[in-house]
Structures are given as structure tokens and as C-alpha cells.
């Protein structure tokens, strides 16, 4: 009996991982407008995508959450270009150190500006967990549009992210039951 339960659990985990990888979030409609854009630091392509959307008028401001302490707009401009856009419309958040604190930093930024909608620009393999963390942090009334940046995670990254997503869902489910 125990072997069957373990085998079933392993099978469900493998099927879930397959669905996770086959249905990675895609880029959102480029014409869609939101109040703000949020870009957690990390994999390549995120900041460039956010800046491109901002320059095309798809939001008022952009938050880059999880920057290293001491990083300035000038530093970001040296790396990413877009000097005028960064100077006028990009905020840098240096308080976050992980996905959960990215969500808390984002929620404070959204509340301070009274935003009702944000576009979350992050790697496609990280997007589900980032959005999952944002939900409770933002609370009711804020729409989150997931904008997955195409990325090719290693198998280890994909396994780790899938397991973190499952564990976080389990924790949040347990918190709701209380």
C-alpha cells in the first residue's frame, strides 16, 4: 500500500512538472496598458523588456525590485541604456532579497502610488511563483498581468522552481485553512 501511494505521488509530481514546463507563461499582449511595470532582478531580458514596454507607453512607471544596495539609476543606464526613460520613470527597490520580499516591496510601491494594475515582467519559468507571492501581498483590487520573458532554465533551475512553487502553494493553502 505504501509503495502504491509513493508511486502515485511520484507520478503526479512528474506529470505536474511536465505541465509546468509545457505551459510556461508567455509574453502578455504588448498593447495592454497597466498603471505600473514590475521587474524582479534576475535572469537576462527582464529589464530590457520592461524598459521597452515603458518607452512604448504601456505604463506610467517601472519598479526594478531586488537591486543590490547602492545600485543607482546611472548604474542601470550604463548597463541597459534608455537614459531618459530611466531618469524619469524607473524606481529601484533595494530591500528585496528573494521572491517573497520582491512581492512585499512591490506591494508597498503599488500602495504608495495607488495603482490598480501592474505588469509583472519576469522569466517565464519564474512567473507563476512570482505572481503567486504577489497575490497575498497586494490583496484585493490590484490586477496582475503576467508577462513571461522567454528563458531557457537549466533542468536544475526548472526542478528547483517547480518544487518551490509547490511548497509555496502548500504553505499558502495551509494559511488559508487557519
CSV table of C-alpha atoms in Angstrom, one decimal:
chain,number,residue,atom,x,y,z
A,1,UNK,CA,0.0,0.0,0.0
A,2,UNK,CA,2.8,2.5,0.9
A,3,UNK,CA,4.6,1.7,-2.3
A,4,UNK,CA,1.5,2.5,-4.3
A,5,UNK,CA,0.9,5.8,-2.5
A,6,UNK,CA,4.6,6.8,-3.1
A,7,UNK,CA,4.4,5.7,-6.7
A,8,UNK,CA,1.2,7.7,-7.3
A,9,UNK,CA,2.7,10.8,-5.6
A,10,UNK,CA,5.8,10.5,-7.8
A,11,UNK,CA,3.7,10.1,-10.9
A,12,UNK,CA,1.6,13.1,-10.0
A,13,UNK,CA,4.8,15.1,-9.3
A,14,UNK,CA,6.2,14.1,-12.7
A,15,UNK,CA,3.0,15.0,-14.6
A,16,UNK,CA,2.8,18.3,-12.8
A,17,UNK,CA,6.4,19.1,-13.7
A,18,UNK,CA,5.6,18.3,-17.4
A,19,UNK,CA,2.6,20.6,-17.4
A,20,UNK,CA,4.7,23.3,-15.6
A,21,UNK,CA,7.3,23.1,-18.4
A,22,UNK,CA,4.9,22.8,-21.3
A,23,UNK,CA,2.7,25.7,-20.2
A,24,UNK,CA,5.2,28.3,-19.3
A,25,UNK,CA,3.7,31.9,-19.2
A,26,UNK,CA,4.2,33.8,-22.5
A,27,UNK,CA,4.7,37.5,-23.0
A,28,UNK,CA,1.5,39.4,-22.4
A,29,UNK,CA,-0.3,41.4,-25.1
A,30,UNK,CA,2.2,44.2,-25.9
A,31,UNK,CA,-0.6,46.6,-26.5
A,32,UNK,CA,-2.0,46.2,-23.0
A,33,UNK,CA,-1.6,49.2,-20.7
A,34,UNK,CA,-1.2,48.9,-16.9
A,35,UNK,CA,-0.5,51.5,-14.2
A,36,UNK,CA,2.9,50.1,-13.5
A,37,UNK,CA,5.5,47.6,-14.5
A,38,UNK,CA,7.4,45.5,-12.0
A,39,UNK,CA,10.6,43.7,-12.9
A,40,UNK,CA,12.3,41.5,-10.3
A,41,UNK,CA,16.1,41.4,-10.9
A,42,UNK,CA,17.5,38.1,-12.1
A,43,UNK,CA,17.7,36.4,-15.5
A,44,UNK,CA,18.6,38.3,-18.7
A,45,UNK,CA,15.9,40.0,-20.7
A,46,UNK,CA,13.7,41.2,-17.9
A,47,UNK,CA,14.8,44.8,-17.6
A,48,UNK,CA,15.1,45.3,-21.3
A,49,UNK,CA,11.5,44.0,-21.8
A,50,UNK,CA,10.3,46.3,-19.0
A,51,UNK,CA,12.1,49.3,-20.4
A,52,UNK,CA,10.8,48.7,-23.9
A,53,UNK,CA,7.2,48.5,-22.6
A,54,UNK,CA,7.7,51.6,-20.6
A,55,UNK,CA,9.0,53.5,-23.6
A,56,UNK,CA,6.0,52.4,-25.6
A,57,UNK,CA,3.7,54.0,-23.1
A,58,UNK,CA,2.4,50.7,-21.6
A,59,UNK,CA,2.7,52.0,-18.1
A,60,UNK,CA,3.4,55.2,-16.1
A,61,UNK,CA,6.4,53.9,-14.1
A,62,UNK,CA,8.5,50.8,-13.6
A,63,UNK,CA,9.9,49.3,-10.4
A,64,UNK,CA,13.1,47.1,-10.6
A,65,UNK,CA,12.8,45.2,-7.3
A,66,UNK,CA,15.6,43.4,-5.6
A,67,UNK,CA,18.5,45.6,-6.8
A,68,UNK,CA,21.8,45.3,-4.9
A,69,UNK,CA,22.2,48.0,-2.3
A,70,UNK,CA,23.9,51.1,-3.7
A,71,UNK,CA,22.8,50.5,-7.3
A,72,UNK,CA,21.8,53.8,-8.9
A,73,UNK,CA,19.8,54.9,-12.0
A,74,UNK,CA,23.2,55.8,-13.5
A,75,UNK,CA,24.4,52.3,-13.0
A,76,UNK,CA,21.3,50.9,-14.6
A,77,UNK,CA,21.7,53.3,-17.5
A,78,UNK,CA,25.3,52.2,-18.1
A,79,UNK,CA,24.1,48.6,-18.4
A,80,UNK,CA,20.7,49.0,-20.1
A,81,UNK,CA,20.8,52.3,-21.9
A,82,UNK,CA,17.4,54.2,-22.1
A,83,UNK,CA,18.8,57.1,-20.1
A,84,UNK,CA,15.8,59.4,-20.4
A,85,UNK,CA,13.3,56.7,-19.5
A,86,UNK,CA,15.3,55.5,-16.5
A,87,UNK,CA,15.7,59.1,-15.3
A,88,UNK,CA,12.0,59.9,-15.4
A,89,UNK,CA,10.2,56.8,-14.8
A,90,UNK,CA,12.1,54.0,-13.1
A,91,UNK,CA,12.3,53.3,-9.4
A,92,UNK,CA,14.9,51.0,-7.9
A,93,UNK,CA,14.0,48.8,-4.9
A,94,UNK,CA,16.9,47.5,-2.8
A,95,UNK,CA,15.0,46.0,0.1
A,96,UNK,CA,14.1,42.6,-1.5
A,97,UNK,CA,16.4,39.6,-1.4
A,98,UNK,CA,14.0,36.8,-2.6
A,99,UNK,CA,10.7,36.3,-4.4
A,100,UNK,CA,8.6,36.8,-1.3
A,101,UNK,CA,10.3,40.1,-0.4
A,102,UNK,CA,10.1,41.2,-4.0
A,103,UNK,CA,6.3,40.8,-3.6
A,104,UNK,CA,6.3,42.9,-0.3
A,105,UNK,CA,8.5,45.6,-1.9
A,106,UNK,CA,6.2,45.7,-4.9
A,107,UNK,CA,3.1,45.9,-2.8
A,108,UNK,CA,4.4,48.9,-0.9
A,109,UNK,CA,5.3,50.6,-4.2
A,110,UNK,CA,1.8,49.9,-5.6
A,111,UNK,CA,0.1,51.1,-2.5
A,112,UNK,CA,2.2,54.3,-2.4
A,113,UNK,CA,1.1,55.2,-5.9
A,114,UNK,CA,-2.5,54.0,-5.7
A,115,UNK,CA,-2.0,51.7,-8.7
A,116,UNK,CA,-4.8,49.3,-9.6
A,117,UNK,CA,-2.9,47.2,-12.2
A,118,UNK,CA,0.7,46.1,-12.8
A,119,UNK,CA,2.5,44.1,-15.4
A,120,UNK,CA,4.9,41.5,-13.8
A,121,UNK,CA,7.8,41.1,-16.2
A,122,UNK,CA,9.9,38.1,-15.2
A,123,UNK,CA,11.4,34.9,-16.6
A,124,UNK,CA,8.7,32.5,-17.9
A,125,UNK,CA,9.8,29.7,-15.5
A,126,UNK,CA,9.7,32.1,-12.5
A,127,UNK,CA,6.5,33.9,-13.4
A,128,UNK,CA,4.0,31.6,-11.7
A,129,UNK,CA,5.7,31.7,-8.3
A,130,UNK,CA,6.3,35.5,-8.5
A,131,UNK,CA,2.6,36.0,-9.3
A,132,UNK,CA,1.6,33.6,-6.5
A,133,UNK,CA,3.6,35.7,-4.0
A,134,UNK,CA,2.2,38.9,-5.3
A,135,UNK,CA,-1.4,37.9,-4.7
A,136,UNK,CA,-1.4,37.9,-0.9
A,137,UNK,CA,1.0,40.9,-0.7
A,138,UNK,CA,-1.2,43.1,-2.9
A,139,UNK,CA,-4.5,42.0,-1.6
A,140,UNK,CA,-7.8,42.6,-3.4
A,141,UNK,CA,-8.3,45.2,-6.1
A,142,UNK,CA,-5.0,45.1,-7.9
A,143,UNK,CA,-4.8,43.3,-11.3
A,144,UNK,CA,-1.5,41.5,-12.0
A,145,UNK,CA,-0.8,40.8,-15.7
A,146,UNK,CA,1.9,38.2,-16.0
A,147,UNK,CA,4.4,38.9,-18.8
A,148,UNK,CA,6.7,35.9,-19.2
A,149,UNK,CA,10.1,36.6,-20.7
A,150,UNK,CA,11.3,33.7,-22.8
A,151,UNK,CA,14.2,32.0,-20.9
A,152,UNK,CA,15.8,28.6,-21.0
A,153,UNK,CA,16.3,27.4,-17.5
A,154,UNK,CA,18.6,24.5,-16.7
A,155,UNK,CA,17.0,21.3,-15.6
A,156,UNK,CA,18.2,22.0,-12.1
A,157,UNK,CA,16.7,25.5,-12.2
A,158,UNK,CA,13.4,24.2,-13.5
A,159,UNK,CA,13.2,21.4,-10.9
A,160,UNK,CA,14.0,23.9,-8.1
A,161,UNK,CA,11.4,26.4,-9.3
A,162,UNK,CA,8.7,23.8,-9.6
A,163,UNK,CA,9.4,22.5,-6.1
A,164,UNK,CA,9.4,26.0,-4.7
A,165,UNK,CA,6.1,26.7,-6.4
A,166,UNK,CA,4.6,23.5,-5.0
A,167,UNK,CA,5.9,24.2,-1.5
A,168,UNK,CA,4.7,27.8,-1.5
A,169,UNK,CA,1.2,26.8,-2.7
A,170,UNK,CA,1.1,24.3,0.1
A,171,UNK,CA,2.1,26.9,2.7
A,172,UNK,CA,-0.4,29.4,1.3
A,173,UNK,CA,-3.2,26.8,1.3
A,174,UNK,CA,-2.4,25.9,4.9
A,175,UNK,CA,-2.5,29.6,5.9
A,176,UNK,CA,-6.0,29.9,4.3
A,177,UNK,CA,-7.2,26.9,6.3
A,178,UNK,CA,-6.4,28.6,9.6
